[in-house]
PDB file of C-alpha atoms in Angstrom:
ATOM      1  CA  MET W  12      87.351 105.699  98.242  1.00 75.00           C
ATOM      2  CA  SER W  13      89.602 108.768  98.302  1.00 89.00           C
ATOM      3  CA  PHE W  14      93.187 108.530  99.480  1.00 93.00           C
ATOM      4  CA  ALA W  15      92.368 110.563 102.610  1.00 92.00           C
ATOM      5  CA  LEU W  16      89.641 108.074 103.549  1.00 93.00           C
ATOM      6  CA  GLU W  17      92.023 105.182 102.912  1.00 94.00           C
ATOM      7  CA  VAL W  18      94.520 106.769 105.312  1.00 95.00           C
ATOM      8  CA  LYS W  19      91.865 107.221 107.992  1.00 95.00           C
ATOM      9  CA  SER W  20      90.678 103.641 107.508  1.00 95.00           C
ATOM     10  CA  GLU W  21      94.221 102.411 108.087  1.00 96.00           C
ATOM     11  CA  LEU W  22      94.544 104.580 111.205  1.00 96.00           C
ATOM     12  CA  CYS W  23      91.272 103.216 112.569  1.00 96.00           C
ATOM     13  CA  ARG W  24      92.741  99.699 112.452  1.00 95.00           C
ATOM     14  CA  THR W  25      95.313 100.708 115.096  1.00 94.00           C
ATOM     15  CA  PRO W  26      94.553  98.643 118.242  1.00 93.00           C
ATOM     16  CA  LEU W  27      93.348 100.461 121.360  1.00 91.00           C
ATOM     17  CA  SER W  28      95.764  98.617 123.603  1.00 87.00           C
ATOM     18  CA  ARG W  29      97.029 101.233 126.093  1.00 92.00           C
ATOM     19  CA  ARG W  30      94.788 103.595 128.007  1.00 94.00           C
ATOM     20  CA  CYS W  31      97.316 106.435 127.949  1.00 93.00           C
ATOM     21  CA  CYS W  32      97.456 106.294 124.162  1.00 95.00           C
ATOM     22  CA  ALA W  33      93.666 106.089 123.929  1.00 95.00           C
ATOM     23  CA  GLN W  34      93.426 109.221 126.061  1.00 95.00           C
ATOM     24  CA  ALA W  35      96.011 110.994 123.924  1.00 95.00           C
ATOM     25  CA  GLU W  36      94.181 110.025 120.713  1.00 96.00           C
ATOM     26  CA  ALA W  37      90.856 111.187 122.140  1.00 95.00           C
ATOM     27  CA  TYR W  38      92.576 114.410 123.212  1.00 95.00           C
ATOM     28  CA  GLY W  39      93.730 114.965 119.621  1.00 95.00           C
ATOM     29  CA  VAL W  40      90.197 114.270 118.363  1.00 96.00           C
ATOM     30  CA  LEU W  41      88.664 116.832 120.741  1.00 94.00           C
ATOM     31  CA  LEU W  42      91.264 119.512 120.006  1.00 94.00           C
ATOM     32  CA  TYR W  43      90.618 119.183 116.254  1.00 95.00           C
ATOM     33  CA  CYS W  44      86.914 118.296 116.191  1.00 93.00           C
ATOM     34  CA  ASN W  45      83.969 120.597 115.410  1.00 88.00           C
ATOM     35  CA  THR W  46      83.245 121.764 118.976  1.00 89.00           C
ATOM     36  CA  PHE W  47      84.940 121.369 122.348  1.00 90.00           C
ATOM     37  CA  HIS W  48      84.263 123.800 125.186  1.00 86.00           C
ATOM     38  CA  ALA W  49      82.735 123.920 128.674  1.00 83.00           C
ATOM     39  CA  GLU W  50      79.215 123.095 127.517  1.00 89.00           C
ATOM     40  CA  GLN W  51      79.670 120.605 124.707  1.00 91.00           C
ATOM     41  CA  ALA W  52      81.985 118.222 122.863  1.00 91.00           C
ATOM     42  CA  ARG W  53      80.719 117.553 119.323  1.00 93.00           C
ATOM     43  CA  ILE W  54      82.392 115.409 116.681  1.00 93.00           C
ATOM     44  CA  VAL W  55      81.006 115.232 113.136  1.00 92.00           C
ATOM     45  CA  THR W  56      82.321 112.735 110.603  1.00 92.00           C
ATOM     46  CA  GLU W  57      81.308 111.076 107.350  1.00 89.00           C
ATOM     47  CA  HIS W  58      83.887 108.313 107.740  1.00 90.00           C
ATOM     48  CA  GLU W  59      82.308 105.026 108.793  1.00 90.00           C
ATOM     49  CA  ALA W  60      85.438 103.468 110.317  1.00 93.00           C
ATOM     50  CA  PHE W  61      86.077 106.585 112.430  1.00 94.00           C
ATOM     51  CA  ALA W  62      82.415 106.602 113.525  1.00 92.00           C
ATOM     52  CA  GLN W  63      82.772 102.999 114.669  1.00 93.00           C
ATOM     53  CA  ARG W  64      86.033 103.727 116.487  1.00 95.00           C
ATOM     54  CA  LEU W  65      84.849 106.780 118.463  1.00 95.00           C
ATOM     55  CA  PRO W  66      82.609 104.991 121.031  1.00 94.00           C
ATOM     56  CA  LEU W  67      85.307 102.378 121.644  1.00 95.00           C
ATOM     57  CA  LEU W  68      87.965 105.072 121.943  1.00 96.00           C
ATOM     58  CA  PHE W  69      86.098 107.121 124.572  1.00 95.00           C
ATOM     59  CA  LYS W  70      85.089 103.995 126.461  1.00 95.00           C
ATOM     60  CA  LYS W  71      88.744 102.864 126.610  1.00 95.00           C
ATOM     61  CA  ALA W  72      90.088 106.319 127.447  1.00 94.00           C
ATOM     62  CA  PHE W  73      87.558 107.650 129.966  1.00 93.00           C
ATOM     63  CA  LYS W  74      84.885 104.957 130.431  1.00 93.00           C
ATOM     64  CA  LEU W  75      82.436 107.440 128.947  1.00 93.00           C
ATOM     65  CA  THR W  76      79.582 107.041 126.482  1.00 94.00           C
ATOM     66  CA  PHE W  77      78.308 109.719 124.147  1.00 94.00           C
ATOM     67  CA  ASP W  78      75.043 111.486 124.969  1.00 91.00           C
ATOM     68  CA  ARG W  79      74.130 111.634 121.291  1.00 88.00           C
ATOM     69  CA  PHE W  80      74.805 108.987 118.693  1.00 82.00           C
ATOM     70  CA  PRO W  81      74.359 109.381 114.930  1.00 80.00           C
ATOM     71  CA  GLN W  82      71.093 108.473 113.296  1.00 70.00           C
ATOM     72  CA  GLY W  83      71.482 106.991 109.790  1.00 65.00           C
ATOM     73  CA  GLY W  84      74.249 107.550 107.240  1.00 67.00           C
ATOM     74  CA  GLY W  85      75.852 110.671 105.778  1.00 77.00           C
ATOM     75  CA  LYS W  86      77.317 113.062 108.317  1.00 86.00           C
ATOM     76  CA  GLN W  87      77.376 111.383 111.708  1.00 90.00           C
ATOM     77  CA  THR W  88      77.364 113.445 114.891  1.00 92.00           C
ATOM     78  CA  PHE W  89      78.603 112.349 118.303  1.00 93.00           C
ATOM     79  CA  SER W  90      78.200 114.703 121.253  1.00 93.00           C
ATOM     80  CA  ILE W  91      78.662 114.937 124.986  1.00 94.00           C
ATOM     81  CA  GLU W  92      76.666 117.613 126.830  1.00 93.00           C
ATOM     82  CA  ASN W  93      76.342 116.084 130.290  1.00 93.00           C
ATOM     83  CA  PRO W  94      78.227 118.419 132.692  1.00 92.00           C
ATOM     84  CA  ALA W  95      79.608 115.544 134.734  1.00 92.00           C
ATOM     85  CA  LYS W  96      81.041 113.825 131.631  1.00 93.00           C
ATOM     86  CA  LEU W  97      82.519 117.074 130.332  1.00 91.00           C
ATOM     87  CA  ALA W  98      84.112 117.612 133.744  1.00 90.00           C
ATOM     88  CA  VAL W  99      85.773 114.196 133.452  1.00 91.00           C
ATOM     89  CA  LEU W 100      87.260 115.208 130.098  1.00 91.00           C
ATOM     90  CA  HIS W 101      88.538 118.585 131.266  1.00 88.00           C
ATOM     91  CA  GLN W 102      89.940 117.056 134.439  1.00 89.00           C
ATOM     92  CA  ALA W 103      91.754 114.342 132.454  1.00 89.00           C
ATOM     93  CA  PHE W 104      93.296 116.970 130.169  1.00 89.00           C
ATOM     94  CA  GLY W 105      94.080 119.410 132.965  1.00 85.00           C
ATOM     95  CA  SER W 106      92.170 122.156 131.163  1.00 80.00           C
ATOM     96  CA  ASP W 107      90.098 124.959 132.610  1.00 77.00           C
ATOM     97  CA  PRO W 108      86.637 124.896 131.003  1.00 71.00           C
ATOM     98  CA  ARG W 109      86.204 128.594 131.884  1.00 74.00           C
ATOM     99  CA  ALA W 110      89.332 129.650 129.976  1.00 74.00           C
ATOM    100  CA  LEU W 111      88.826 131.684 126.813  1.00 69.00           C
ATOM    101  CA  ALA W 112      91.307 129.576 124.807  1.00 78.00           C
ATOM    102  CA  LEU W 113      92.253 125.911 124.816  1.00 84.00           C
ATOM    103  CA  HIS W 114      95.908 124.936 125.235  1.00 88.00           C
ATOM    104  CA  LEU W 115      97.730 121.677 124.688  1.00 90.00           C
ATOM    105  CA  ASN W 116      98.680 119.946 127.917  1.00 91.00           C
ATOM    106  CA  PHE W 117     102.159 118.605 127.139  1.00 91.00           C
ATOM    107  CA  ALA W 118     101.963 116.315 130.203  1.00 90.00           C
ATOM    108  CA  MET W 119      99.493 114.208 128.184  1.00 90.00           C
ATOM    109  CA  VAL W 120     102.115 113.448 125.548  1.00 91.00           C
ATOM    110  CA  GLU W 121     105.319 112.776 127.453  1.00 90.00           C
ATOM    111  CA  GLU W 122     105.693 109.316 125.889  1.00 91.00           C
ATOM    112  CA  ALA W 123     106.524 108.916 122.187  1.00 91.00           C
ATOM    113  CA  CYS W 124     103.571 106.552 121.681  1.00 92.00           C
ATOM    114  CA  CYS W 125     101.198 109.131 123.145  1.00 94.00           C
ATOM    115  CA  ARG W 126     102.525 111.864 120.877  1.00 94.00           C
ATOM    116  CA  SER W 127     101.827 109.682 117.870  1.00 95.00           C
ATOM    117  CA  ALA W 128      98.368 108.882 119.258  1.00 95.00           C
ATOM    118  CA  LEU W 129      97.519 112.559 119.742  1.00 96.00           C
ATOM    119  CA  LEU W 130      98.545 113.385 116.169  1.00 96.00           C
ATOM    120  CA  ARG W 131      96.552 110.378 114.937  1.00 96.00           C
ATOM    121  CA  GLY W 132      93.436 111.694 116.697  1.00 96.00           C
ATOM    122  CA  ALA W 133      94.064 115.194 115.330  1.00 96.00           C
ATOM    123  CA  PHE W 134      94.290 113.840 111.779  1.00 97.00           C
ATOM    124  CA  LEU W 135      91.174 111.688 112.155  1.00 96.00           C
ATOM    125  CA  ALA W 136      89.144 114.682 113.319  1.00 95.00           C
ATOM    126  CA  GLY W 137      90.679 117.604 111.440  1.00 94.00           C
ATOM    127  CA  GLY W 138      93.122 116.245 108.890  1.00 95.00           C
ATOM    128  CA  SER W 139      93.159 115.782 105.142  1.00 95.00           C
ATOM    129  CA  VAL W 140      95.646 114.625 102.524  1.00 96.00           C
ATOM    130  CA  THR W 141      95.561 114.787  98.731  1.00 94.00           C
ATOM    131  CA  ASP W 142      95.986 111.818  96.421  1.00 93.00           C
ATOM    132  CA  PRO W 143      99.794 111.560  95.928  1.00 92.00           C
ATOM    133  CA  ARG W 144      99.247 110.758  92.242  1.00 89.00           C
ATOM    134  CA  LYS W 145      97.880 114.294  91.855  1.00 90.00           C
ATOM    135  CA  GLY W 146     100.017 116.283  94.287  1.00 91.00           C
ATOM    136  CA  TYR W 147     101.457 116.479  97.793  1.00 93.00           C
ATOM    137  CA  HIS W 148      99.521 118.240 100.538  1.00 95.00           C
ATOM    138  CA  LEU W 149      98.650 117.107 104.066  1.00 96.00           C
ATOM    139  CA  GLU W 150      97.126 119.373 106.679  1.00 96.00           C
ATOM    140  CA  LEU W 151      95.632 119.578 110.165  1.00 96.00           C
ATOM    141  CA  ALA W 152      93.058 122.331 110.729  1.00 95.00           C
ATOM    142  CA  THR W 153      91.545 123.538 114.021  1.00 94.00           C
ATOM    143  CA  SER W 154      89.665 126.599 115.220  1.00 92.00           C
ATOM    144  CA  HIS W 155      91.873 126.673 118.342  1.00 92.00           C
ATOM    145  CA  HIS W 156      94.808 128.840 117.309  1.00 93.00           C
ATOM    146  CA  SER W 157      96.765 128.350 120.556  1.00 93.00           C
ATOM    147  CA  VAL W 158      96.443 124.585 120.173  1.00 93.00           C
ATOM    148  CA  SER W 159      97.742 124.751 116.597  1.00 94.00           C
ATOM    149  CA  ARG W 160     100.848 126.688 117.670  1.00 94.00           C
ATOM    150  CA  GLU W 161     101.534 124.202 120.448  1.00 94.00           C
ATOM    151  CA  VAL W 162     100.994 121.159 118.217  1.00 95.00           C
ATOM    152  CA  LEU W 163     103.376 122.780 115.730  1.00 94.00           C
ATOM    153  CA  ALA W 164     106.001 123.005 118.485  1.00 93.00           C
ATOM    154  CA  LEU W 165     105.351 119.364 119.426  1.00 93.00           C
ATOM    155  CA  MET W 166     105.830 118.233 115.843  1.00 93.00           C
ATOM    156  CA  ARG W 167     109.106 120.117 115.599  1.00 91.00           C
ATOM    157  CA  GLU W 168     110.297 118.260 118.689  1.00 88.00           C
ATOM    158  CA  LEU W 169     109.626 115.099 116.656  1.00 87.00           C
ATOM    159  CA  ASP W 170     111.957 116.426 113.901  1.00 89.00           C
ATOM    160  CA  GLN W 171     109.025 117.246 111.641  1.00 89.00           C
ATOM    161  CA  GLU W 172     109.007 120.643 109.960  1.00 89.00           C
ATOM    162  CA  PRO W 173     105.470 121.549 108.904  1.00 93.00           C
ATOM    163  CA  LYS W 174     104.428 125.033 107.858  1.00 94.00           C
ATOM    164  CA  SER W 175     101.512 126.999 109.276  1.00 94.00           C
ATOM    165  CA  ALA W 176      98.834 129.308 107.897  1.00 94.00           C
ATOM    166  CA  GLN W 177      95.459 130.871 108.671  1.00 93.00           C
ATOM    167  CA  ARG W 178      92.442 129.957 106.546  1.00 91.00           C
ATOM    168  CA  LYS W 179      88.792 130.952 107.050  1.00 87.00           C
ATOM    169  CA  GLY W 180      89.248 131.436 110.783  1.00 87.00           C
ATOM    170  CA  ASN W 181      91.114 128.150 111.247  1.00 92.00           C
ATOM    171  CA  ALA W 182      94.755 127.570 112.085  1.00 94.00           C
ATOM    172  CA  VAL W 183      96.338 125.139 109.643  1.00 96.00           C
ATOM    173  CA  ILE W 184      99.515 123.062 109.888  1.00 96.00           C
ATOM    174  CA  TYR W 185     100.560 121.546 106.576  1.00 96.00           C
ATOM    175  CA  PHE W 186     103.201 119.641 104.604  1.00 96.00           C
ATOM    176  CA  LYS W 187     103.878 119.930 100.877  1.00 94.00           C
ATOM    177  CA  GLN W 188     106.933 117.653 100.556  1.00 93.00           C
ATOM    178  CA  SER W 189     106.349 113.960  99.871  1.00 92.00           C
ATOM    179  CA  GLU W 190     109.117 112.861 102.260  1.00 92.00           C
ATOM    180  CA  LYS W 191     107.617 114.895 105.129  1.00 94.00           C
ATOM    181  CA  ILE W 192     104.164 113.453 104.441  1.00 95.00           C
ATOM    182  CA  GLU W 193     105.630 109.934 104.434  1.00 94.00           C
ATOM    183  CA  ASP W 194     107.303 110.573 107.808  1.00 94.00           C
ATOM    184  CA  PHE W 195     104.118 111.997 109.325  1.00 95.00           C
ATOM    185  CA  LEU W 196     101.911 109.139 108.118  1.00 95.00           C
ATOM    186  CA  THR W 197     104.400 106.586 109.452  1.00 95.00           C
ATOM    187  CA  CYS W 198     104.524 108.434 112.786  1.00 94.00           C
ATOM    188  CA  ILE W 199     100.738 108.359 113.305  1.00 95.00           C
ATOM    189  CA  GLY W 200     100.352 104.697 112.327  1.00 94.00           C
ATOM    190  CA  ALA W 201      99.705 104.629 108.567  1.00 95.00           C
ATOM    191  CA  PRO W 202     102.840 102.998 107.059  1.00 94.00           C
ATOM    192  CA  LEU W 203     100.894 101.522 104.116  1.00 94.00           C
ATOM    193  CA  ALA W 204      99.695 104.980 103.123  1.00 94.00           C
ATOM    194  CA  ALA W 205     103.238 106.290 103.520  1.00 93.00           C
ATOM    195  CA  MET W 206     104.451 103.566 101.157  1.00 93.00           C
ATOM    196  CA  GLU W 207     101.767 104.561  98.650  1.00 92.00           C
ATOM    197  CA  VAL W 208     103.038 108.159  98.745  1.00 92.00           C
ATOM    198  CA  MET W 209     106.571 106.887  98.163  1.00 91.00           C
ATOM    199  CA  ASN W 210     105.498 104.680  95.258  1.00 90.00           C
ATOM    200  CA  ALA W 211     103.533 107.528  93.667  1.00 87.00           C
ATOM    201  CA  LYS W 212     106.607 109.773  93.884  1.00 85.00           C
ATOM    202  CA  LEU W 213     108.835 107.112  92.317  1.00 86.00           C
ATOM    203  CA  GLU W 214     106.295 106.621  89.533  1.00 85.00           C
ATOM    204  CA  ARG W 215     106.077 110.360  88.867  1.00 80.00           C
ATOM    205  CA  ASP W 216     109.866 110.703  88.878  1.00 79.00           C
ATOM    206  CA  LEU W 217     110.227 107.762  86.492  1.00 80.00           C
ATOM    207  CA  ARG W 218     107.547 109.149  84.176  1.00 80.00           C
ATOM    208  CA  GLY W 219     109.306 112.523  84.217  1.00 75.00           C
ATOM    209  CA  LYS W 220     112.649 110.944  83.316  1.00 81.00           C
ATOM    210  CA  VAL W 221     111.066 108.964  80.482  1.00 77.00           C
ATOM    211  CA  ASN W 222     109.353 112.073  79.121  1.00 79.00           C
ATOM    212  CA  ARG W 223     112.589 114.055  79.291  1.00 83.00           C
ATOM    213  CA  ARG W 224     114.457 111.240  77.529  1.00 83.00           C
ATOM    214  CA  VAL W 225     111.780 110.993  74.823  1.00 79.00           C
ATOM    215  CA  ASN W 226     111.812 114.756  74.321  1.00 79.00           C
ATOM    216  CA  CYS W 227     115.611 114.748  74.151  1.00 81.00           C
ATOM    217  CA  ASP W 228     115.646 111.866  71.649  1.00 73.00           C
ATOM    218  CA  ALA W 229     112.984 113.590  69.555  1.00 78.00           C
ATOM    219  CA  ALA W 230     114.983 116.817  69.544  1.00 78.00           C
ATOM    220  CA  ASN W 231     118.148 114.960  68.560  1.00 77.00           C
ATOM    221  CA  LEU W 232     116.247 113.157  65.792  1.00 78.00           C
ATOM    222  CA  ASP W 233     114.907 116.458  64.484  1.00 76.00           C
ATOM    223  CA  LYS W 234     118.427 117.876  64.424  1.00 83.00           C
ATOM    224  CA  ALA W 235     119.749 114.789  62.601  1.00 80.00           C
ATOM    225  CA  VAL W 236     116.985 114.971  59.974  1.00 81.00           C
ATOM    226  CA  GLU W 237     117.557 118.682  59.475  1.00 84.00           C
ATOM    227  CA  ALA W 238     121.312 118.125  59.082  1.00 83.00           C
ATOM    228  CA  ALA W 239     120.789 115.288  56.576  1.00 83.00           C
ATOM    229  CA  MET W 240     118.427 117.435  54.490  1.00 86.00           C
ATOM    230  CA  SER W 241     120.898 120.302  54.382  1.00 87.00           C
ATOM    231  CA  GLN W 242     123.655 117.866  53.342  1.00 87.00           C
ATOM    232  CA  VAL W 243     121.531 116.438  50.519  1.00 87.00           C
ATOM    233  CA  GLU W 244     120.627 119.922  49.274  1.00 88.00           C
ATOM    234  CA  ALA W 245     124.294 120.988  49.272  1.00 86.00           C
ATOM    235  CA  ILE W 246     125.325 117.837  47.389  1.00 88.00           C
ATOM    236  CA  ARG W 247     122.574 118.418  44.782  1.00 88.00           C
ATOM    237  CA  ARG W 248     123.867 121.928  44.225  1.00 87.00           C
ATOM    238  CA  LEU W 249     127.411 120.616  43.814  1.00 86.00           C
ATOM    239  CA  GLU W 250     126.097 118.095  41.295  1.00 85.00           C
ATOM    240  CA  GLY W 251     124.211 120.737  39.388  1.00 84.00           C
ATOM    241  CA  SER W 252     127.198 123.038  39.153  1.00 86.00           C
ATOM    242  CA  GLY W 253     129.536 120.220  38.039  1.00 85.00           C
ATOM    243  CA  THR W 254     131.727 120.774  41.097  1.00 86.00           C
ATOM    244  CA  LEU W 255     131.087 117.386  42.708  1.00 84.00           C
ATOM    245  CA  VAL W 256     133.068 115.414  40.072  1.00 85.00           C
ATOM    246  CA  THR W 257     136.128 117.610  40.725  1.00 87.00           C
ATOM    247  CA  LEU W 258     136.227 116.861  44.467  1.00 89.00           C
ATOM    248  CA  PRO W 259     138.587 114.337  46.132  1.00 89.00           C
ATOM    249  CA  ASP W 260     137.502 110.674  46.226  1.00 88.00           C
ATOM    250  CA  LYS W 261     136.718 110.755  49.970  1.00 89.00           C
ATOM    251  CA  LEU W 262     134.291 113.671  49.572  1.00 88.00           C
ATOM    252  CA  ARG W 263     132.645 112.092  46.541  1.00 88.00           C
ATOM    253  CA  GLU W 264     132.224 108.828  48.448  1.00 89.00           C
ATOM    254  CA  ALA W 265     130.603 110.658  51.363  1.00 88.00           C
ATOM    255  CA  ALA W 266     128.288 112.503  48.958  1.00 86.00           C
ATOM    256  CA  ALA W 267     127.260 109.313  47.178  1.00 89.00           C
ATOM    257  CA  LEU W 268     126.504 107.530  50.461  1.00 88.00           C
ATOM    258  CA  ARG W 269     124.422 110.427  51.800  1.00 87.00           C
ATOM    259  CA  LEU W 270     122.365 110.595  48.608  1.00 87.00           C
ATOM    260  CA  ALA W 271     121.829 106.841  48.654  1.00 89.00           C
ATOM    261  CA  HIS W 272     120.962 106.664  52.356  1.00 88.00           C
ATOM    262  CA  PRO W 273     119.430 109.996  53.457  1.00 85.00           C
ATOM    263  CA  GLU W 274     117.782 108.421  56.505  1.00 84.00           C
ATOM    264  CA  ASP W 275     120.997 106.926  57.980  1.00 84.00           C
ATOM    265  CA  THR W 276     122.643 108.313  61.083  1.00 84.00           C
ATOM    266  CA  LEU W 277     126.267 109.409  60.940  1.00 85.00           C
ATOM    267  CA  ALA W 278     127.321 106.208  62.689  1.00 87.00           C
ATOM    268  CA  GLN W 279     125.466 104.028  60.161  1.00 88.00           C
ATOM    269  CA  LEU W 280     126.786 105.997  57.217  1.00 86.00           C
ATOM    270  CA  ALA W 281     130.353 105.821  58.541  1.00 88.00           C
ATOM    271  CA  GLN W 282     130.139 102.015  58.574  1.00 90.00           C
ATOM    272  CA  ARG W 283     129.138 102.010  54.883  1.00 90.00           C
ATOM    273  CA  CYS W 284     132.410 103.651  53.850  1.00 89.00           C
ATOM    274  CA  ASP W 285     135.080 101.456  52.274  1.00 87.00           C
ATOM    275  CA  PRO W 286     136.911 100.948  54.533  1.00 89.00           C
ATOM    276  CA  PRO W 287     134.638 102.017  57.451  1.00 90.00           C
ATOM    277  CA  ILE W 288     135.653 105.267  59.136  1.00 90.00           C
ATOM    278  CA  THR W 289     134.797 107.005  62.386  1.00 91.00           C
ATOM    279  CA  LYS W 290     131.657 109.070  62.823  1.00 87.00           C
ATOM    280  CA  SER W 291     133.824 112.110  63.470  1.00 90.00           C
ATOM    281  CA  ALA W 292     135.725 111.672  60.185  1.00 90.00           C
ATOM    282  CA  LEU W 293     132.501 111.306  58.198  1.00 87.00           C
ATOM    283  CA  ASN W 294     130.988 114.334  59.926  1.00 88.00           C
ATOM    284  CA  HIS W 295     134.032 116.365  58.901  1.00 90.00           C
ATOM    285  CA  ARG W 296     133.590 115.336  55.236  1.00 89.00           C
ATOM    286  CA  LEU W 297     129.885 116.140  55.207  1.00 89.00           C
ATOM    287  CA  ARG W 298     130.500 119.520  56.802  1.00 89.00           C
ATOM    288  CA  LYS W 299     133.025 120.230  54.031  1.00 88.00           C
ATOM    289  CA  LEU W 300     130.410 119.312  51.402  1.00 88.00           C
ATOM    290  CA  VAL W 301     127.828 121.616  53.032  1.00 86.00           C
ATOM    291  CA  GLU W 302     130.376 124.422  53.102  1.00 86.00           C
ATOM    292  CA  LEU W 303     131.277 123.948  49.430  1.00 85.00           C
ATOM    293  CA  GLY W 304     127.642 123.649  48.398  1.00 81.00           C
ATOM    294  CA  ARG W 305     126.350 126.797  50.057  1.00 81.00           C
ATOM    295  CA  PRO W 306     124.423 128.999  47.640  1.00 77.00           C
ATOM    296  CA  GLU W 307     126.303 132.101  46.661  1.00 65.00           C
TER     297      GLU W 307
END
């Protein structure tokens, strides 16, 4: 099951306890479903839990049954075409069925619980969200552009800051930040999904830090190996020219240790000195050897 379907399954487990919230959720479904106008309300879904919730939702909200129920699996279509039933819906929402454009009736969402219910219905009918392990994107899409602008304003009243766009004739509201997606999912009644988004972000951040640390360590190791090789080459040249035996004891000791232990780090090599010295002091001696052993 995709993450989007998991989210919708969690939302469909929300109890239908209050009629006002059921009406608000059904309102969100109709504003974001396939068709809602004076002659028909049509909802198409492939999600089984949502298909099971719809009849209960409309019964709780309006005491209405659908005129058409789905037959078989796959895409399932629910529709209301009876004029009297459609009139009940438009009357409940305070909408004019003869109007050219639908508008959001803010009186339906005066309570905080009803606002969450409306957004839940909108997501169930016209929402999608990507798997947070792959990326962050949540959107609500509707063909009713006026509705989208008004829902955008409603969400901003809830301290949510989605962005908007037009795509293939639809108006789209979307989030691309994980924190905003978490807040939205929590708001509409999917806290488990919100936690999954949070965990996925923490996992990605941790993996990124580990990769950066590994890359940094690898780069440092490469530099250390390159430095050790250049030191060995310089010491070999000093040996070949007979210069090494003329150098002070401290430099000759450093040269002998580097030749004997080419794989050691500076810290390890410094501890092999007699007596042990600091890494900085040993680094100074090796730099002096490299300088003296440069080819002319």
